[in-house]
C-alpha positions as a LaTeX table, in Angstrom:
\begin{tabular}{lrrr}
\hline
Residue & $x$ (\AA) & $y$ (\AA) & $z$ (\AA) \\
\hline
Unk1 & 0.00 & 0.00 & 0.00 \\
Unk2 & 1.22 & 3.19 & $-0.86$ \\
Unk3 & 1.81 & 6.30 & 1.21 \\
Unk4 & $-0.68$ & 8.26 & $-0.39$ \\
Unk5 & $-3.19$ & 5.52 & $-0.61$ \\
Unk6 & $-2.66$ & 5.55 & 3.72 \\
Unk7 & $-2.63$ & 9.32 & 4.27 \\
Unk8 & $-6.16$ & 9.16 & 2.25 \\
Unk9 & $-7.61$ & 6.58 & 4.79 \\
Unk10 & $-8.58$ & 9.04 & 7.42 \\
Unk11 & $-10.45$ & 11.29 & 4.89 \\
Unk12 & $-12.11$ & 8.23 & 3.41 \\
Unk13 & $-13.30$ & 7.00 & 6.99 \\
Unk14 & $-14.60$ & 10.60 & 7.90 \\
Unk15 & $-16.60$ & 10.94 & 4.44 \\
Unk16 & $-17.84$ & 7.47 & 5.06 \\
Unk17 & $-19.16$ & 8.73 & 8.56 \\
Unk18 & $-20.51$ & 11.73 & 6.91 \\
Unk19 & $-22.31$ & 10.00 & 4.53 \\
Unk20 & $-24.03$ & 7.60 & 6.91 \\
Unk21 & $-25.14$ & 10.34 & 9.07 \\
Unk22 & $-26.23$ & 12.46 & 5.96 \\
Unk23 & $-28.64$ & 9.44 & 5.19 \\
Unk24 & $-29.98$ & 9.38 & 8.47 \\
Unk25 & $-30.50$ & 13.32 & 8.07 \\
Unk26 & $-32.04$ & 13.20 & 4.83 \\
Unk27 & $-34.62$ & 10.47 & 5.79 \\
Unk28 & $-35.92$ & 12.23 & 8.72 \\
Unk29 & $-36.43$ & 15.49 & 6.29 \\
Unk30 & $-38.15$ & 13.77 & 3.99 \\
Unk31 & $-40.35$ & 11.38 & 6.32 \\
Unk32 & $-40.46$ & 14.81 & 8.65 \\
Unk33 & $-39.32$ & 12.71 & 11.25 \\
Unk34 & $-38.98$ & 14.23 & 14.66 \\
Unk35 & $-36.47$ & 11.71 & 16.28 \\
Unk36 & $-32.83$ & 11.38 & 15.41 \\
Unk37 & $-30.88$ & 8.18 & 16.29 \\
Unk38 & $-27.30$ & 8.28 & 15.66 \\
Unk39 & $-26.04$ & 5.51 & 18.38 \\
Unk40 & $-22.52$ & 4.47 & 17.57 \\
Unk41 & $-21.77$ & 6.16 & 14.32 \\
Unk42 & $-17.85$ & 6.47 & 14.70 \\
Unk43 & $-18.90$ & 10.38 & 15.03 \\
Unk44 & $-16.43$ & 12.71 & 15.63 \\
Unk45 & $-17.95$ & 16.17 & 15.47 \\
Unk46 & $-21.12$ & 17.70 & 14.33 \\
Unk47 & $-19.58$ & 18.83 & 11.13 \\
Unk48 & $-20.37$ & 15.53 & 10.28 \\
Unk49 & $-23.79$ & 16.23 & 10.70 \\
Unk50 & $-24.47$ & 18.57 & 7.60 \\
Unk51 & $-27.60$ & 20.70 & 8.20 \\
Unk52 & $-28.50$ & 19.63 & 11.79 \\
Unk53 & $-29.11$ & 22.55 & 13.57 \\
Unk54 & $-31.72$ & 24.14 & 10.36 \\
Unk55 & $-34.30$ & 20.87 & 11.45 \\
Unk56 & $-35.78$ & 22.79 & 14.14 \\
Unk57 & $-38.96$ & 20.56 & 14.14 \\
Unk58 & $-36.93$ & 17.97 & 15.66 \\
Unk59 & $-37.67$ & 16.71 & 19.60 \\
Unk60 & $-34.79$ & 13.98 & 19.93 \\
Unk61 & $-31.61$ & 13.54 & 19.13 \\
Unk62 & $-29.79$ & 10.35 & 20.41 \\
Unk63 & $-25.79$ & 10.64 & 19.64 \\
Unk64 & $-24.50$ & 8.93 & 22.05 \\
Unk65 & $-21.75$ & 5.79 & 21.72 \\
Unk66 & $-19.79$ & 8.27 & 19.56 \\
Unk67 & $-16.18$ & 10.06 & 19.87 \\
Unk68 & $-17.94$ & 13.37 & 20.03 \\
Unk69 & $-15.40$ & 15.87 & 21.82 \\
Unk70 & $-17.23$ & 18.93 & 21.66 \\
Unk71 & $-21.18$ & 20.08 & 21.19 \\
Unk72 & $-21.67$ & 22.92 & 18.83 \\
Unk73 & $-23.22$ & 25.83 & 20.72 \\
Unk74 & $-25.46$ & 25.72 & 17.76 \\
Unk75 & $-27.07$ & 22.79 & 19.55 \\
Unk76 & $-29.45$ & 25.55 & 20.65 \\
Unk77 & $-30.95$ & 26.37 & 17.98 \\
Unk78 & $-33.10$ & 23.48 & 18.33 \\
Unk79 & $-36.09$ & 25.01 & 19.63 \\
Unk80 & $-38.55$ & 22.14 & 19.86 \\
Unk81 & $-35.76$ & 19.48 & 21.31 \\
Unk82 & $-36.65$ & 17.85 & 24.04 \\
Unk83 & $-34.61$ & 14.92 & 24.48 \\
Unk84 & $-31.03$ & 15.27 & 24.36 \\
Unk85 & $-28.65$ & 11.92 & 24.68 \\
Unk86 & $-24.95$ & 12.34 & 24.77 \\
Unk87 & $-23.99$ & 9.37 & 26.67 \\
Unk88 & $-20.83$ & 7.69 & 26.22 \\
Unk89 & $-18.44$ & 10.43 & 23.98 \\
Unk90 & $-15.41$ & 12.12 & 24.60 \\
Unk91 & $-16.90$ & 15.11 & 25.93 \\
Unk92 & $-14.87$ & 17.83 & 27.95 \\
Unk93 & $-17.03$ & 20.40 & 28.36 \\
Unk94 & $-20.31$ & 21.80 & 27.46 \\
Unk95 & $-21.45$ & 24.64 & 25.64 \\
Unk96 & $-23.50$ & 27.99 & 27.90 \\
Unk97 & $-26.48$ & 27.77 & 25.52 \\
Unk98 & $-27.54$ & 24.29 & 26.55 \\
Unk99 & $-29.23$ & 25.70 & 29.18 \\
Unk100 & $-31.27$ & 28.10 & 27.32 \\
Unk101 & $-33.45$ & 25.05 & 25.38 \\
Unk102 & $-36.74$ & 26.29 & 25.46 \\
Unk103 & $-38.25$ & 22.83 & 25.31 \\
Unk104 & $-35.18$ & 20.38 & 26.77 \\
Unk105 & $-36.88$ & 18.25 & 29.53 \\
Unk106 & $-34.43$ & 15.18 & 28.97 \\
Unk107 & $-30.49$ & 15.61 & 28.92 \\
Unk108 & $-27.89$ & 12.62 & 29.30 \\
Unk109 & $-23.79$ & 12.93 & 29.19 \\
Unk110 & $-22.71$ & 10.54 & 31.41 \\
Unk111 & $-20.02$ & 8.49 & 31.11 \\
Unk112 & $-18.03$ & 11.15 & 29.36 \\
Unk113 & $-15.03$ & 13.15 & 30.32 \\
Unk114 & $-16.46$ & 16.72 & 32.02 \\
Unk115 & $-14.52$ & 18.30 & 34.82 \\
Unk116 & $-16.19$ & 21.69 & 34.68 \\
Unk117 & $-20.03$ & 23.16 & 33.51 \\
Unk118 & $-20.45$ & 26.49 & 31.82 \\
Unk119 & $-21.55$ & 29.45 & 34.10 \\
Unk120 & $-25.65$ & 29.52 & 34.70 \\
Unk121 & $-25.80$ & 25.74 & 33.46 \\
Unk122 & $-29.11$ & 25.50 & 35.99 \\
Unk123 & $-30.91$ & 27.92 & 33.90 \\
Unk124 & $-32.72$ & 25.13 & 31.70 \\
Unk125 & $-36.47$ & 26.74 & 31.94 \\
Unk126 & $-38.21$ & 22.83 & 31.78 \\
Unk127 & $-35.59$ & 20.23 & 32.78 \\
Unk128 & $-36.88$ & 17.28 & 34.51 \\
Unk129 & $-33.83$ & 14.85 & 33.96 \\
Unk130 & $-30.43$ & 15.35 & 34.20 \\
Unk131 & $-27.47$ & 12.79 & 33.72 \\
Unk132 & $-24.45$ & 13.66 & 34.67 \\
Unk133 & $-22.66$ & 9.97 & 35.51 \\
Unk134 & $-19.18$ & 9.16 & 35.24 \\
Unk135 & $-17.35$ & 12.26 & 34.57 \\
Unk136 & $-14.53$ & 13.94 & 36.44 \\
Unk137 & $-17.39$ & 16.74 & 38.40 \\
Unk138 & $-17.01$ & 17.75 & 42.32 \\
Unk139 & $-18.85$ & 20.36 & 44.27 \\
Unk140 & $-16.05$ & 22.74 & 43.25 \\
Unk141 & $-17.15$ & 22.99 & 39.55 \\
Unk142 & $-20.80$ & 23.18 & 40.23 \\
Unk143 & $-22.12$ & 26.78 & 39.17 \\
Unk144 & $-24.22$ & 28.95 & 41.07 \\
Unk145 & $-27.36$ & 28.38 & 40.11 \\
Unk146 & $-26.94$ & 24.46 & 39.90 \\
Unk147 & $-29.94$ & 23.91 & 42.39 \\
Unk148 & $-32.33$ & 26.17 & 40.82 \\
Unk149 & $-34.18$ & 24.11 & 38.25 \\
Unk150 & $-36.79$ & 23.70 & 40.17 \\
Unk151 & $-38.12$ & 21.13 & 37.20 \\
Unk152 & $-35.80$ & 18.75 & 37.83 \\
Unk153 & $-37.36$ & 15.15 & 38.94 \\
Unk154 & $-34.66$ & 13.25 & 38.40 \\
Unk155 & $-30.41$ & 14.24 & 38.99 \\
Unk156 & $-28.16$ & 11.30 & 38.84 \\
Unk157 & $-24.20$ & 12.74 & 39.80 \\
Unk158 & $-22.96$ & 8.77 & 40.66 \\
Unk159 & $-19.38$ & 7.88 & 39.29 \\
Unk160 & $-17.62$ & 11.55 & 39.99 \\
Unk161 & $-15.68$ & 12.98 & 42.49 \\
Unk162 & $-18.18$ & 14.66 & 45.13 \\
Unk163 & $-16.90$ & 14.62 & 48.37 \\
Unk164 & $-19.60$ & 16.98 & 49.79 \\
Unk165 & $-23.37$ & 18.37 & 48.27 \\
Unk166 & $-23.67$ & 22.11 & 48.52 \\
Unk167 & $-27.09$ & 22.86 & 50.80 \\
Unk168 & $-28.56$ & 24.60 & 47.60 \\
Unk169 & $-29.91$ & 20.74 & 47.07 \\
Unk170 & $-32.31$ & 21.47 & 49.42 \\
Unk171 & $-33.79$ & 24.03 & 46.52 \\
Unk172 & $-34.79$ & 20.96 & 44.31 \\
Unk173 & $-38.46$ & 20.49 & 45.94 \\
Unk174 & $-39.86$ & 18.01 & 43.04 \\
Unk175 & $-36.58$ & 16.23 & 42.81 \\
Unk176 & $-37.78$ & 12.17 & 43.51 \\
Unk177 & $-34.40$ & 10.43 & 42.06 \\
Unk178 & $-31.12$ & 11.34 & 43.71 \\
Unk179 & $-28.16$ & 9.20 & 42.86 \\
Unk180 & $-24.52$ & 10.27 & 44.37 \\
Unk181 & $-22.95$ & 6.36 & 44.26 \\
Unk182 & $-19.82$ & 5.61 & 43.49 \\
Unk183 & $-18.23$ & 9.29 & 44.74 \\
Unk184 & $-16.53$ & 9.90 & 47.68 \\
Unk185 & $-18.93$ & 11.69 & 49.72 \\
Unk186 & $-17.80$ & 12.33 & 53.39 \\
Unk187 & $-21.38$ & 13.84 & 54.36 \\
Unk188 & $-24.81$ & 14.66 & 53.33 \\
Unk189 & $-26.42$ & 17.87 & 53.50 \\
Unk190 & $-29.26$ & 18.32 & 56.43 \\
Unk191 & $-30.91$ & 19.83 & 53.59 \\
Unk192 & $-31.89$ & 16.83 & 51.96 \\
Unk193 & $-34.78$ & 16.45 & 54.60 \\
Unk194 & $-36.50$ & 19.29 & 52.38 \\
Unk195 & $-36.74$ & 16.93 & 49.21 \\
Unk196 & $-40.27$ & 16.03 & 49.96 \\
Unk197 & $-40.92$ & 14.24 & 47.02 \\
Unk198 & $-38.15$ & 11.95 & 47.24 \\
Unk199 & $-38.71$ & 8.51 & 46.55 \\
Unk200 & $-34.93$ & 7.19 & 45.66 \\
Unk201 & $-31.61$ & 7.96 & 47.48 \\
Unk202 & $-28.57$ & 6.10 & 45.94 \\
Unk203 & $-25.87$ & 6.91 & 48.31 \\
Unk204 & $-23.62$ & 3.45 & 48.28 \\
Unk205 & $-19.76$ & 2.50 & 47.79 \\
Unk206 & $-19.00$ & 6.79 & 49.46 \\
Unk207 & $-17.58$ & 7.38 & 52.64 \\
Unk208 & $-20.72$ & 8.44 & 54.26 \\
Unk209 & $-19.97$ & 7.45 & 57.94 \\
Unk210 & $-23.20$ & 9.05 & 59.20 \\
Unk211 & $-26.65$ & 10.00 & 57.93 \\
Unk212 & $-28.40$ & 13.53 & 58.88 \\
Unk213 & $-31.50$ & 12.40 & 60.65 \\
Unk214 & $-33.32$ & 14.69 & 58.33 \\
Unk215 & $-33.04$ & 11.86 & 56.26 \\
Unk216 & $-35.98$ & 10.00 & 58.38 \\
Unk217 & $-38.76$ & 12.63 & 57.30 \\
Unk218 & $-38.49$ & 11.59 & 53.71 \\
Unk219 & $-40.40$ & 8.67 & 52.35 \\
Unk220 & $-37.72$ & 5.72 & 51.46 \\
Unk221 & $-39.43$ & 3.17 & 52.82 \\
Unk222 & $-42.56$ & 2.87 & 50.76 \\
Unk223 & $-43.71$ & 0.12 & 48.20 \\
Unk224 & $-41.92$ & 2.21 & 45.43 \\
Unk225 & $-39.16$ & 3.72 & 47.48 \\
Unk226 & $-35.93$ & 2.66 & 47.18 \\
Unk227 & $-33.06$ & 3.75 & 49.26 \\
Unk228 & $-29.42$ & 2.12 & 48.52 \\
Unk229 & $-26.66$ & 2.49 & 51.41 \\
Unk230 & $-24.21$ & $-0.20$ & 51.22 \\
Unk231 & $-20.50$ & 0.03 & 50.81 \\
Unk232 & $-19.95$ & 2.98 & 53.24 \\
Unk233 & $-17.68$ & 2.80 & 56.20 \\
Unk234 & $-21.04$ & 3.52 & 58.61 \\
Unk235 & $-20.28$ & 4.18 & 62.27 \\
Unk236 & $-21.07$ & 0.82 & 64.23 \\
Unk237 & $-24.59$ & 1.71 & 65.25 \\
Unk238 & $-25.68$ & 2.81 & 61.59 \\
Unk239 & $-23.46$ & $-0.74$ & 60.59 \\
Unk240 & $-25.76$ & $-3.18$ & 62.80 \\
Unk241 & $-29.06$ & $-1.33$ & 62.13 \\
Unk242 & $-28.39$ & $-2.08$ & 58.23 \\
Unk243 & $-28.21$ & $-5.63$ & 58.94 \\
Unk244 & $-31.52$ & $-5.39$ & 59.67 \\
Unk245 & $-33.14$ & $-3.38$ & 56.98 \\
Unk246 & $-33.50$ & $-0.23$ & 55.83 \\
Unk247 & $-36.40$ & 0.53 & 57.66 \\
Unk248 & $-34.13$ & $-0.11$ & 61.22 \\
Unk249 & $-31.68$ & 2.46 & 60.00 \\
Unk250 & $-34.65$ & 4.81 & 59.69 \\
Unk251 & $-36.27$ & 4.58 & 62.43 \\
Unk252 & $-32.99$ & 4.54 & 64.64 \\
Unk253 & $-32.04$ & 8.05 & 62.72 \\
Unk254 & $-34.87$ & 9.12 & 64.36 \\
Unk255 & $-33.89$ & 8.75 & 68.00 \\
Unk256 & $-32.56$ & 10.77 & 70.25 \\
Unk257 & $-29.57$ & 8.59 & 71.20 \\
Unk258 & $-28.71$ & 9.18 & 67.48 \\
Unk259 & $-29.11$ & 12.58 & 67.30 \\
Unk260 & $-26.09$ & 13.00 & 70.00 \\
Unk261 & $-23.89$ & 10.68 & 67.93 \\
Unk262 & $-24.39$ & 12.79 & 64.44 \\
Unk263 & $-23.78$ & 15.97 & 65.97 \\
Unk264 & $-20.75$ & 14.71 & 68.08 \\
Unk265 & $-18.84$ & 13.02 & 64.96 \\
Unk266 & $-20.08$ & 16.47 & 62.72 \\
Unk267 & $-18.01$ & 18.31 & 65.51 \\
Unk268 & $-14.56$ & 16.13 & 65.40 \\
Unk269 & $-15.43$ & 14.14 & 62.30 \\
Unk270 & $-14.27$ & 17.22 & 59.97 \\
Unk271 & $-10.86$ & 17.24 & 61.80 \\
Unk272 & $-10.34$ & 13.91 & 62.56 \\
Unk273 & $-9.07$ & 11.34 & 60.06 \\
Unk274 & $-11.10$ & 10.61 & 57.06 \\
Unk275 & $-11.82$ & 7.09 & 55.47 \\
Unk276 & $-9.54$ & 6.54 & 52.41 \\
Unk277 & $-10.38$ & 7.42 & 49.25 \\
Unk278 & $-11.16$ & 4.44 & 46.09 \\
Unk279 & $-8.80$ & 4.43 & 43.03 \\
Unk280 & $-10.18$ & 6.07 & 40.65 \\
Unk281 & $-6.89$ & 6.24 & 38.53 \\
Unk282 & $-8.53$ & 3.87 & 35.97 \\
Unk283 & $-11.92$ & 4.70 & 35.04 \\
Unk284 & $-12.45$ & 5.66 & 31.61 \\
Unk285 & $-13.21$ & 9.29 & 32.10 \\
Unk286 & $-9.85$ & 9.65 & 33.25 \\
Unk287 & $-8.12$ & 8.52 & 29.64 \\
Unk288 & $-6.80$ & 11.45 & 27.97 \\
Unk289 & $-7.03$ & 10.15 & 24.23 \\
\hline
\end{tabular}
């Protein structure tokens, strides 16, 4: 094989993307088709996605399994959009006019490669779900207004490197999914008694060593409810009540005896030693390809 015949194999492989994405395009104009699916489609950028952003009729767009590295701010010119999957790309950061989607009530980019949000990313005026699982995000990088969409139902932040949740989650009053696994949490806001509506906690494999009783007025323990705790270096009273259910740890959160214990280890706990952080070293939102 030639040198020139090699050096034309990249251009080849990105017009052969192109064109498989242009069909996709071109069918949904014609058929005026108002959801996109472009799962695993070797894409690397939306300029392989001639046109895109002028189908404005269009209410989801699924791109995810891709090698996309960067969204087009352009992205918002899709008025009607309302379901937005990014999962699994390369992504590093995200563009300020996401959150200005008029109509965006779904968005998923997990398992990509964020360590920051844009400024006023919790402006989205309609957001009910937001994935933002296995990237590189702590409270640190959180903006401002992060715990103002007061739409949300749903924020999954598992797989990242939280080790505490601002108080501002308290804000998030029709929130009813909360998952925060696989981080390394040292504590849980006392806030997180005002999420009335909550109906799933997914707190395991942190380093939660004690739960705010606050915790006990929220309803985790109904038919629907789910609340996961395990994997968490629990001081020994929390530790035996979890043997027994759920519903023990509850209801022992709730006692007095209990309340003495969480506000005596919230006094020395923040200068005494802290349980080790995992390895993290090796997850895939770490590769720098």
């Amino acid at each position: 094989m030639s040198e020139s015949t090699i050096s034309c194999l990249p251009v080849q492989a990105r017009q052969a993307r192109m064109s498989k994405a242009k069909k996709v395009l071109d069918e949904a104009r014609e058929t005026q088709n108002r959801e996109i699916d472009l799962v695993d489609k070797g894409i690397n950028s939306f300029e392989e996605l001639p046109g895109l952003f002028n189908m404005s009729n269009i209410t989801r767009l699924t791109l995810s399994h891709n090698k996309i590295s960067l969204i087009n701010p352009g992205i918002a010119n899709l008025l009607n959009l309302e379901i937005l999957n990014l999962s699994n790309n390369h992504l590093r950061e995200l563009p300020v006019s996401l959150s200005s989607m008029p109509k965006l009530r779904i968005l998923n980019v997990s398992i990509n490669r964020l360590d920051s949000l844009p400024r006023g990313f919790g402006a989205f005026p309609v957001l009910e779900v937001l994935d933002l699982s296995y990237n590189n995000l702590n409270e640190k990088v959180l903006p401002g207004n992060f715990f103002m969409i007061e739409t949300l139902r749903a924020l999954y932040l598992g797989d990242n490197d939280f080790e505490y949740i601002p108080k501002g989650l308290g804000n998030l009053k029709n929130l009813q999914i909360l998952g925060l696994r696989d981080n390394d949490l040292l504590e849980l806001p006392r806030e997180i008694g005002e999420l009335t509506r909550l109906r799933e906690l997914h707190i395991q494999n942190n380093r939660l060593q004690v739960l705010p009783p606050e915790v006990a007025q929220l309803d985790l323990l109904g038919s629907k409810s789910v609340m996961k705790m395990e994997e968490n270096p629990w001081v020994q009273p929390i530790a035996e009540q979890y043997l027994l259910g759920i519903s023990h740890v509850i209801e022992y959160i709730k006692t007095e005896t209990y309340k003495i214990i969480y506000n005596r280890h919230m006094q020395s706990g923040r200068s005494g030693p802290t349980p080790p952080k995992a390895d993290k070293s090796k997850k895939a939102s770490r590769v720098r390809a």
